[in-house]
Coordinates of N, CA and C in Angstrom, one line a residue:
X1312 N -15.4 -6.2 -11.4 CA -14.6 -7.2 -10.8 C -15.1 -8.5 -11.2
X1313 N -14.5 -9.6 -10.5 CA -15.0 -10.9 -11.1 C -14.1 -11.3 -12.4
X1314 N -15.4 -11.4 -13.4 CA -14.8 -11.7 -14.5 C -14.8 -10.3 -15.5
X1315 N -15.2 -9.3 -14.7 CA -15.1 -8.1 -16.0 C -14.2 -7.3 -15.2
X1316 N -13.5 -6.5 -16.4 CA -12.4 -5.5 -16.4 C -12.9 -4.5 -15.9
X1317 N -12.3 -3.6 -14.6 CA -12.7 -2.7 -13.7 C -11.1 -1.2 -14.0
X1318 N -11.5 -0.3 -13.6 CA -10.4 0.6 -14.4 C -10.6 1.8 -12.7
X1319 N -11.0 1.2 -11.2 CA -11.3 1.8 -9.9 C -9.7 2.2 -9.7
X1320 N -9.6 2.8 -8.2 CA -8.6 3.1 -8.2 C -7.6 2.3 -6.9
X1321 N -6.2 2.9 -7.2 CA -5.4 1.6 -6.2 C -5.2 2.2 -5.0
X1322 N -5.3 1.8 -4.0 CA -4.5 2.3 -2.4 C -3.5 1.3 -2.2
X1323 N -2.3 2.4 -1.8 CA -1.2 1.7 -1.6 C -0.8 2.3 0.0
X1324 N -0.8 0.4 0.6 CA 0.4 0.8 1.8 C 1.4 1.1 1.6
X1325 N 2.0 1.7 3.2 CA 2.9 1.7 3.2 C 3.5 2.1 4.7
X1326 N 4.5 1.5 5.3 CA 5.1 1.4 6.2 C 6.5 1.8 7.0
X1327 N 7.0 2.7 6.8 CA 8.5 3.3 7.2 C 9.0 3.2 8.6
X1328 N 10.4 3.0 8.8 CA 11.0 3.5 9.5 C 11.9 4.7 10.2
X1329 N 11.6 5.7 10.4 CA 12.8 6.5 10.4 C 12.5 7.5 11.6
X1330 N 14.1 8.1 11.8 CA 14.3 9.1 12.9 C 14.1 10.3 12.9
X1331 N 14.8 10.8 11.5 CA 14.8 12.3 10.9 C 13.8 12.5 9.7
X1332 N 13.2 11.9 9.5 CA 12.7 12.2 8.4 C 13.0 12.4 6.9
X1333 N 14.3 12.5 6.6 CA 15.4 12.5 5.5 C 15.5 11.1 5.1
X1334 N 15.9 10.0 6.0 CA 16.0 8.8 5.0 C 15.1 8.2 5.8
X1335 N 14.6 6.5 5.5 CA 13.5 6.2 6.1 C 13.7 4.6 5.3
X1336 N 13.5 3.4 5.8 CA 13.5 2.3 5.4 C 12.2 1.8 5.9
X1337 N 11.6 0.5 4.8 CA 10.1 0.2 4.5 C 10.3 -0.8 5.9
X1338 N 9.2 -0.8 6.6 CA 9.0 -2.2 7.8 C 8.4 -2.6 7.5
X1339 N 8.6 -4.1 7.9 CA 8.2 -5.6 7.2 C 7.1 -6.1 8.2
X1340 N 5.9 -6.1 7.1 CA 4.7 -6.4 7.5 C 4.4 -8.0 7.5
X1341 N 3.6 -8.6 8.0 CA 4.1 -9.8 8.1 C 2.1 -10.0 7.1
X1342 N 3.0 -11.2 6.2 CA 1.8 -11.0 4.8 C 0.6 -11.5 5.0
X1343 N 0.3 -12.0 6.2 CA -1.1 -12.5 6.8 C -1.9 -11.0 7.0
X1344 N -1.0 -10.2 7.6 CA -1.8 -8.5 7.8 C -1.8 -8.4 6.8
X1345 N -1.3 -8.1 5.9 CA -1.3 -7.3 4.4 C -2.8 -8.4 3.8
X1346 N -2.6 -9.1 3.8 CA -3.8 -10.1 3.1 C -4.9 -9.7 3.8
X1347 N -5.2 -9.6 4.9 CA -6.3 -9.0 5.3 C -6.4 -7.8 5.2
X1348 N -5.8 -6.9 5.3 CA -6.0 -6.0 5.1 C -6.7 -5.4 3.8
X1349 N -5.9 -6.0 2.7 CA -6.3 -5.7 1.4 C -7.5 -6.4 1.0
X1350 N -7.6 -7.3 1.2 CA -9.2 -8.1 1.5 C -10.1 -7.2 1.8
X1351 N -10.0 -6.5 3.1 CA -11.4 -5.8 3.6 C -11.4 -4.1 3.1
X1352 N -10.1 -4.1 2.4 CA -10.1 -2.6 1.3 C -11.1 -2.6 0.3
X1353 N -11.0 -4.1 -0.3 CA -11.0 -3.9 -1.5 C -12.7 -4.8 -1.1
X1354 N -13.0 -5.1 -0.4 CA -15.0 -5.9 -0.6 C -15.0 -4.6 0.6
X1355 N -14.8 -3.6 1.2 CA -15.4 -2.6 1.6 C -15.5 -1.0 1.1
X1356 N -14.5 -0.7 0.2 CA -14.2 0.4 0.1 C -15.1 0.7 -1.6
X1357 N -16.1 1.2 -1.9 CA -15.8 1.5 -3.0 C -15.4 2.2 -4.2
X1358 N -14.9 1.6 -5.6 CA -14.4 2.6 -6.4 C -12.9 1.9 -6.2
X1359 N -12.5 0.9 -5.6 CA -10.8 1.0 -5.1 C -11.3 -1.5 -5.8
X1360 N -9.7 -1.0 -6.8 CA -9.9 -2.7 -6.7 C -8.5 -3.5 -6.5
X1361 N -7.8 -2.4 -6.4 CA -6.7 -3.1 -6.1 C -5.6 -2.1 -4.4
X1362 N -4.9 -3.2 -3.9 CA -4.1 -2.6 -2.9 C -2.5 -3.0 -3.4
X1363 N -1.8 -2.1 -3.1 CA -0.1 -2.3 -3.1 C 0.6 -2.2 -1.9
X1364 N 1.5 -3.1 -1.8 CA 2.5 -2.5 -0.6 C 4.0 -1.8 -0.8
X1365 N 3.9 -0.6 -0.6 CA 5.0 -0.1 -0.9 C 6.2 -0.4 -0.3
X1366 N 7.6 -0.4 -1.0 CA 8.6 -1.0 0.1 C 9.5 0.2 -0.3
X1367 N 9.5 1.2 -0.8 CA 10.3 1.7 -1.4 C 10.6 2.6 0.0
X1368 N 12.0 2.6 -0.1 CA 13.1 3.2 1.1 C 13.1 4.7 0.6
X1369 N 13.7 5.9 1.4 CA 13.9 7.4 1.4 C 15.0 7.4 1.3
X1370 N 15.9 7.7 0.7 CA 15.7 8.1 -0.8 C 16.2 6.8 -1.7
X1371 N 15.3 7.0 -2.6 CA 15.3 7.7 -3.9 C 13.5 8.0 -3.3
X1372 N 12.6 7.4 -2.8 CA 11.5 7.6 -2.9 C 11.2 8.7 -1.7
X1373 N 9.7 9.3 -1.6 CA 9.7 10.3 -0.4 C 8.8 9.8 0.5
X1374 N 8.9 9.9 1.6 CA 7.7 9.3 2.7 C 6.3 9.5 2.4
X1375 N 5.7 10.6 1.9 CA 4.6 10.9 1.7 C 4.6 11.0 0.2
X1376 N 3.5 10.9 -0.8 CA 2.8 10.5 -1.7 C 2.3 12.2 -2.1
X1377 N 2.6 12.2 -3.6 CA 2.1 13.0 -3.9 C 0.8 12.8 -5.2

């Protein structure tokens, strides 16, 4: 990190809404959380240098990560 090229791995949020489990829409995090958040991922966790926030809705995408 810094100034040299790092190749660690990413963690991605992510946040849904849903009833049934079939479809599911992303909830809107407000970007002061997400900033901290990803801050104390990435200067505490290591091996990890980057965070994502997922917005991707059910379907086309699936709630859980494979």
């Amino acid at each position: 990190m810094g100034d040299n090229r790092t190749y660690d791995y990413v963690v991605s949020l992510r946040s849904v809404n849903t009833i049934d489990f079939m479809t599911a829409t992303s909830s809107h995090l407000p970007w002061e959380f997400l900033d901290e958040v990803a801050n104390e991922i990435i200067n505490k966790v290591d091996g990890v240098n980057r965070v994502v926030y997922d917005i991707t809705s059910k379907p086309p995408g699936t709630i859980e990560w494979e």
